[in-house]
Amino acid sequence: MKIVLLGPPGAGKGTQAKSISNRYSIPHISTGDIFRKNISENTPLGIEAKKYIDNGQLVPDEVTINMVKDRLTHDDCREGYLLDGFPRTVQQAEALEEFLHNRSEKIDTALLIDVPMSFILERMTGRRVCPSCGASYHVKFNPPSTEGKCDVCGSDVIQRKDDTEETVSERLDVYQKQTQPLIDFYKNREQLSVVDGTKAINEVFESICDILGSDK
Ligand code: AP5
Ligand code: MG
């Protein structure tokens, strides 16, 4: 099962990806998470990516495409994977298609979590993440059981650096210009499925499972 998750920043891609990955036993590959890990470890990739991420811009296609191609050749990807945050430009989508074509493969579904822009700002400015284990919360919609503490590992949760109002508006702009065209890209290939992402987290997950079916 090879799935691409599409949707604007704050649509709930990461939130749903964790449940999908558990339910279908496929690895969750988030380009944002890979970049953030590299930033926290101060690797050359992290130093390069930080310049763009902190300003709400996309990391250049060449860097991102090579990083994902490398990740998709790991053993755990043999039975499929869930891509969260990639592709994000038409050039990335074409590179993924070519990579898969060369292996006589294709993605099964590009799943769009559809959320209008009016929901996004509240979702993103209220998001809190755990810097130790990566768990994600929302102060109103999905709060940790003890305020400010991660349920999984007990660390203090923090706000992502690119979740300030100013950077969020830049990211939305970038999404509309560079990523939204992928909706038509996958629609034209009859690979697009859409779920209503304005519902509660568990309801969105149920809609996703209806689309993906009961197979592992
Ligand atoms: P990335 O980390 O991918 O960020 P994003 O796409 O902007 O998406 P987010 O992670 O912000 O949102 P999400 O959809 O995962 O929402 P979440 O589930 O957390 O990318 C970050 C940066 O890295 C980019 O800006 C770019 O610079 C770079 N980058 C990454 N990939 C790249 C690529 N391919 N090419 C170039 N550059 C790249 O949910 C958000 C909040 O809402 C949470 O608090 C959650 O609890 C809450 N929530 C979720 N679902 C619901 C619901 N149904 N109801 C109520 N609240 C909900
Ligand atoms: Mg995410």
Tab-separated table of C-alpha atoms and ligand atoms in Angstrom:
chain	number	residue	atom	x	y	z
A	1	MET	CA	0.000	0.000	0.000
A	2	LYS	CA	1.548	3.266	-1.144
A	3	ILE	CA	-0.253	6.376	-0.035
A	4	VAL	CA	0.402	10.068	-0.525
A	5	LEU	CA	-1.234	12.400	2.023
A	6	LEU	CA	-2.139	15.799	0.640
A	7	GLY	CA	-3.546	18.823	2.425
A	8	PRO	CA	-2.687	22.311	3.585
A	9	PRO	CA	-0.471	22.961	6.604
A	10	GLY	CA	-2.479	22.050	9.692
A	11	ALA	CA	-4.959	19.829	7.815
A	12	GLY	CA	-4.143	16.919	10.127
A	13	LYS	CA	-1.737	14.963	7.905
A	14	GLY	CA	0.653	14.107	10.726
A	15	THR	CA	-2.184	13.324	13.149
A	16	GLN	CA	-3.885	10.924	10.725
A	17	ALA	CA	-0.595	9.495	9.456
A	18	LYS	CA	0.233	8.084	12.889
A	19	SER	CA	-3.097	6.180	13.008
A	20	ILE	CA	-2.878	5.011	9.378
A	21	SER	CA	0.669	3.794	9.895
A	22	ASN	CA	-0.426	1.746	12.948
A	23	ARG	CA	-3.581	0.412	11.351
A	24	TYR	CA	-1.977	-0.687	8.062
A	25	SER	CA	1.557	-1.430	9.354
A	26	ILE	CA	3.341	0.813	6.880
A	27	PRO	CA	6.056	3.348	7.704
A	28	HIS	CA	5.055	6.995	8.080
A	29	ILE	CA	7.514	9.093	6.091
A	30	SER	CA	7.180	12.790	6.872
A	31	THR	CA	9.630	15.048	5.069
A	32	GLY	CA	8.943	17.767	7.664
A	33	ASP	CA	9.879	15.351	10.490
A	34	ILE	CA	13.052	14.249	8.675
A	35	PHE	CA	14.108	17.869	8.189
A	36	ARG	CA	13.332	18.753	11.820
A	37	LYS	CA	15.362	15.774	13.072
A	38	ASN	CA	18.303	16.906	10.942
A	39	ILE	CA	17.920	20.446	12.256
A	40	SER	CA	17.984	19.246	15.870
A	41	GLU	CA	21.112	17.177	15.122
A	42	ASN	CA	22.728	20.079	13.261
A	43	THR	CA	23.583	17.970	10.201
A	44	PRO	CA	24.551	19.654	6.881
A	45	LEU	CA	21.056	18.792	5.553
A	46	GLY	CA	19.499	20.340	8.670
A	47	ILE	CA	21.552	23.528	8.384
A	48	GLU	CA	20.493	23.889	4.730
A	49	ALA	CA	16.801	23.071	5.379
A	50	LYS	CA	16.515	25.441	8.360
A	51	LYS	CA	17.132	28.461	6.131
A	52	TYR	CA	13.881	27.719	4.308
A	53	ILE	CA	11.694	26.141	6.983
A	54	ASP	CA	12.016	28.997	9.474
A	55	ASN	CA	10.704	31.365	6.794
A	56	GLY	CA	7.860	29.128	5.673
A	57	GLN	CA	9.502	28.436	2.300
A	58	LEU	CA	9.951	25.042	0.674
A	59	VAL	CA	13.322	23.323	0.810
A	60	PRO	CA	14.630	23.117	-2.810
A	61	ASP	CA	13.218	20.248	-4.877
A	62	GLU	CA	16.565	18.646	-5.633
A	63	VAL	CA	17.491	18.283	-1.956
A	64	THR	CA	14.050	16.973	-1.014
A	65	ILE	CA	13.676	14.547	-3.923
A	66	ASN	CA	17.063	12.917	-3.305
A	67	MET	CA	16.312	12.581	0.383
A	68	VAL	CA	12.958	10.854	-0.265
A	69	LYS	CA	14.306	8.546	-2.993
A	70	ASP	CA	16.972	7.411	-0.592
A	71	ARG	CA	14.398	6.798	2.161
A	72	LEU	CA	12.131	4.771	-0.146
A	73	THR	CA	14.879	2.266	-0.834
A	74	HIS	CA	15.044	1.201	2.833
A	75	ASP	CA	13.869	-2.313	3.673
A	76	ASP	CA	10.842	-1.202	5.684
A	77	CYS	CA	9.309	0.295	2.509
A	78	ARG	CA	8.987	-3.027	0.698
A	79	GLU	CA	5.317	-3.526	1.675
A	80	GLY	CA	4.397	0.107	1.139
A	81	TYR	CA	4.544	3.473	2.889
A	82	LEU	CA	2.682	6.608	3.721
A	83	LEU	CA	4.155	9.859	2.441
A	84	ASP	CA	3.244	12.916	4.544
A	85	GLY	CA	4.317	16.279	3.130
A	86	PHE	CA	5.800	14.875	-0.067
A	87	PRO	CA	5.306	15.527	-2.939
A	88	ARG	CA	4.657	19.215	-2.502
A	89	THR	CA	5.441	20.570	-5.968
A	90	VAL	CA	4.633	19.273	-9.439
A	91	GLN	CA	8.335	18.630	-9.952
A	92	GLN	CA	8.405	16.420	-6.842
A	93	ALA	CA	5.268	14.562	-7.973
A	94	GLU	CA	6.810	13.889	-11.378
A	95	ALA	CA	10.046	12.698	-9.781
A	96	LEU	CA	8.115	10.308	-7.535
A	97	GLU	CA	6.114	9.006	-10.479
A	98	GLU	CA	9.268	8.393	-12.481
A	99	PHE	CA	10.996	6.695	-9.548
A	100	LEU	CA	8.020	4.350	-9.129
A	101	HIS	CA	7.596	3.791	-12.855
A	102	ASN	CA	11.201	2.592	-13.081
A	103	ARG	CA	10.311	-0.054	-10.497
A	104	SER	CA	6.998	-0.934	-12.242
A	105	GLU	CA	5.115	0.543	-9.294
A	106	LYS	CA	2.662	3.340	-8.666
A	107	ILE	CA	0.948	4.942	-5.706
A	108	ASP	CA	-2.446	3.515	-4.752
A	109	THR	CA	-4.079	6.691	-3.491
A	110	ALA	CA	-3.370	10.368	-3.066
A	111	LEU	CA	-5.549	11.172	-0.084
A	112	LEU	CA	-6.508	14.833	0.275
A	113	ILE	CA	-7.480	15.950	3.781
A	114	ASP	CA	-9.689	18.814	2.789
A	115	VAL	CA	-9.806	21.708	5.258
A	116	PRO	CA	-10.756	25.278	4.356
A	117	MET	CA	-8.243	28.012	5.067
A	118	SER	CA	-10.522	29.491	7.767
A	119	PHE	CA	-9.772	26.490	10.061
A	120	ILE	CA	-6.029	26.510	9.612
A	121	LEU	CA	-4.787	29.389	11.732
A	122	GLU	CA	-6.466	28.118	14.927
A	123	ARG	CA	-5.201	24.581	14.302
A	124	MET	CA	-1.636	25.673	13.776
A	125	THR	CA	-1.200	28.321	16.414
A	126	GLY	CA	-2.733	25.894	18.981
A	127	ARG	CA	-0.507	22.971	18.025
A	128	ARG	CA	2.042	21.773	20.572
A	129	VAL	CA	4.645	19.118	19.891
A	130	CYS	CA	6.937	17.020	22.041
A	131	PRO	CA	10.598	17.767	21.211
A	132	SER	CA	11.673	14.371	22.620
A	133	CYS	CA	9.309	11.836	21.036
A	134	GLY	CA	7.528	13.884	18.336
A	135	ALA	CA	3.969	13.414	19.662
A	136	SER	CA	1.624	16.196	18.591
A	137	TYR	CA	-1.222	17.897	20.480
A	138	HIS	CA	-3.596	20.820	20.258
A	139	VAL	CA	-4.335	23.075	23.226
A	140	LYS	CA	-8.089	22.927	22.473
A	141	PHE	CA	-8.800	19.992	20.139
A	142	ASN	CA	-6.365	17.381	21.435
A	143	PRO	CA	-4.780	18.516	24.708
A	144	PRO	CA	-2.321	16.347	26.661
A	145	SER	CA	-3.863	14.936	29.866
A	146	THR	CA	-1.508	17.024	32.040
A	147	GLU	CA	-1.269	20.558	30.715
A	148	GLY	CA	2.042	21.223	28.985
A	149	LYS	CA	3.379	17.646	29.430
A	150	CYS	CA	3.669	14.958	26.776
A	151	ASP	CA	1.385	11.950	27.455
A	152	VAL	CA	3.903	9.562	25.927
A	153	CYS	CA	7.179	10.564	27.576
A	154	GLY	CA	6.416	13.351	30.069
A	155	SER	CA	8.624	16.022	28.429
A	156	ASP	CA	7.468	19.653	28.231
A	157	VAL	CA	5.612	20.230	24.949
A	158	ILE	CA	6.614	23.221	22.824
A	159	GLN	CA	5.314	25.290	19.906
A	160	ARG	CA	6.913	24.602	16.517
A	161	LYS	CA	9.051	27.528	15.393
A	162	ASP	CA	7.164	27.801	12.096
A	163	ASP	CA	3.732	27.884	13.794
A	164	THR	CA	3.746	31.629	14.489
A	165	GLU	CA	0.994	33.631	12.800
A	166	GLU	CA	3.386	35.323	10.377
A	167	THR	CA	5.088	32.116	9.193
A	168	VAL	CA	1.773	30.266	8.962
A	169	SER	CA	0.439	32.855	6.539
A	170	GLU	CA	3.582	32.493	4.386
A	171	ARG	CA	3.199	28.686	4.431
A	172	LEU	CA	-0.426	28.953	3.340
A	173	ASP	CA	0.601	31.186	0.473
A	174	VAL	CA	3.289	28.697	-0.575
A	175	TYR	CA	0.741	25.862	-0.326
A	176	GLN	CA	-1.747	27.618	-2.591
A	177	LYS	CA	0.857	28.459	-5.227
A	178	GLN	CA	3.024	25.348	-5.241
A	179	THR	CA	1.158	22.406	-3.697
A	180	GLN	CA	-2.502	22.927	-4.559
A	181	PRO	CA	-1.828	22.118	-8.265
A	182	LEU	CA	-1.129	18.542	-7.130
A	183	ILE	CA	-4.850	18.067	-6.501
A	184	ASP	CA	-5.443	18.284	-10.260
A	185	PHE	CA	-2.273	16.286	-10.954
A	186	TYR	CA	-3.677	13.283	-9.067
A	187	LYS	CA	-7.272	13.899	-10.149
A	188	ASN	CA	-6.149	13.656	-13.789
A	189	ARG	CA	-4.552	10.289	-13.018
A	190	GLU	CA	-7.706	9.094	-11.217
A	191	GLN	CA	-5.657	8.571	-8.057
A	192	LEU	CA	-7.265	11.253	-5.883
A	193	SER	CA	-9.500	10.536	-2.862
A	194	VAL	CA	-10.879	13.292	-0.655
A	195	VAL	CA	-11.884	13.260	3.011
A	196	ASP	CA	-13.571	16.048	4.937
A	197	GLY	CA	-10.870	17.151	7.380
A	198	THR	CA	-13.112	19.537	9.342
A	199	LYS	CA	-14.630	16.699	11.382
A	200	ALA	CA	-13.267	15.374	14.693
A	201	ILE	CA	-9.929	13.523	14.544
A	202	ASN	CA	-11.501	10.038	15.006
A	203	GLU	CA	-14.218	10.733	12.413
A	204	VAL	CA	-11.630	11.785	9.840
A	205	PHE	CA	-9.762	8.546	10.536
A	206	GLU	CA	-12.941	6.492	10.006
A	207	SER	CA	-13.496	8.156	6.617
A	208	ILE	CA	-9.896	7.366	5.678
A	209	CYS	CA	-10.301	3.695	6.626
A	210	ASP	CA	-13.490	3.532	4.527
A	211	ILE	CA	-11.435	4.625	1.533
A	212	LEU	CA	-8.383	2.466	2.205
A	213	GLY	CA	-10.421	-0.615	3.053
A	214	SER	CA	-9.762	-3.389	5.506
A	215	ASP	CA	-6.654	-4.886	3.856
A	216	LYS	CA	-3.355	-4.585	5.672
B	1	AP5	P1	5.569	19.845	7.432
B	1	AP5	O1	6.092	19.424	8.735
B	1	AP5	O2	5.193	18.830	6.429
B	1	AP5	O3	4.390	20.834	7.685
B	1	AP5	P2	3.013	21.089	6.892
B	1	AP5	O4	2.721	20.371	5.651
B	1	AP5	O5	2.994	22.562	6.801
B	1	AP5	O6	1.970	20.462	7.763
B	1	AP5	P3	1.897	20.475	9.273
B	1	AP5	O7	2.811	19.460	9.869
B	1	AP5	O8	2.029	21.884	9.784
B	1	AP5	O9	0.364	20.079	9.463
B	1	AP5	P4	-0.318	18.661	9.454
B	1	AP5	O10	-1.217	18.579	8.280
B	1	AP5	O11	0.660	17.570	9.683
B	1	AP5	O12	-1.253	18.845	10.731
B	1	AP5	P5	-1.206	18.161	12.178
B	1	AP5	O13	-1.647	16.757	12.089
B	1	AP5	O14	0.052	18.462	12.893
B	1	AP5	O15	6.629	20.797	6.720
B	1	AP5	C1	7.303	21.824	7.438
B	1	AP5	C2	8.270	22.540	6.525
B	1	AP5	O16	9.274	21.599	6.037
B	1	AP5	C3	7.665	23.138	5.245
B	1	AP5	O17	7.122	24.414	5.467
B	1	AP5	C4	8.890	23.156	4.311
B	1	AP5	O18	9.720	24.244	4.601
B	1	AP5	C5	9.617	21.876	4.679
B	1	AP5	N1	9.200	20.738	3.825
B	1	AP5	C6	8.540	19.626	4.241
B	1	AP5	N2	8.293	18.812	3.195
B	1	AP5	C7	8.797	19.435	2.089
B	1	AP5	C8	8.823	19.104	0.710
B	1	AP5	N3	8.260	17.990	0.250
B	1	AP5	N4	9.426	19.976	-0.139
B	1	AP5	C9	9.994	21.101	0.311
B	1	AP5	N5	9.982	21.487	1.602
B	1	AP5	C10	9.391	20.660	2.497
B	1	AP5	O19	-2.420	18.978	12.856
B	1	AP5	C11	-2.289	20.378	13.121
B	1	AP5	C12	-2.968	20.692	14.466
B	1	AP5	O20	-4.372	20.492	14.354
B	1	AP5	C13	-2.502	19.779	15.615
B	1	AP5	O21	-2.416	20.550	16.774
B	1	AP5	C14	-3.613	18.708	15.721
B	1	AP5	O22	-3.760	18.217	17.024
B	1	AP5	C15	-4.851	19.497	15.270
B	1	AP5	N6	-5.798	18.661	14.520
B	1	AP5	C16	-5.512	17.703	13.594
B	1	AP5	N7	-6.655	17.171	13.094
B	1	AP5	C17	-7.682	17.825	13.714
B	1	AP5	C18	-9.113	17.724	13.623
B	1	AP5	N8	-9.707	16.839	12.791
B	1	AP5	N9	-9.854	18.557	14.384
B	1	AP5	C19	-9.262	19.449	15.234
B	1	AP5	N10	-7.920	19.582	15.375
B	1	AP5	C20	-7.139	18.778	14.619
B	2	MG	MG	2.769	17.448	9.873
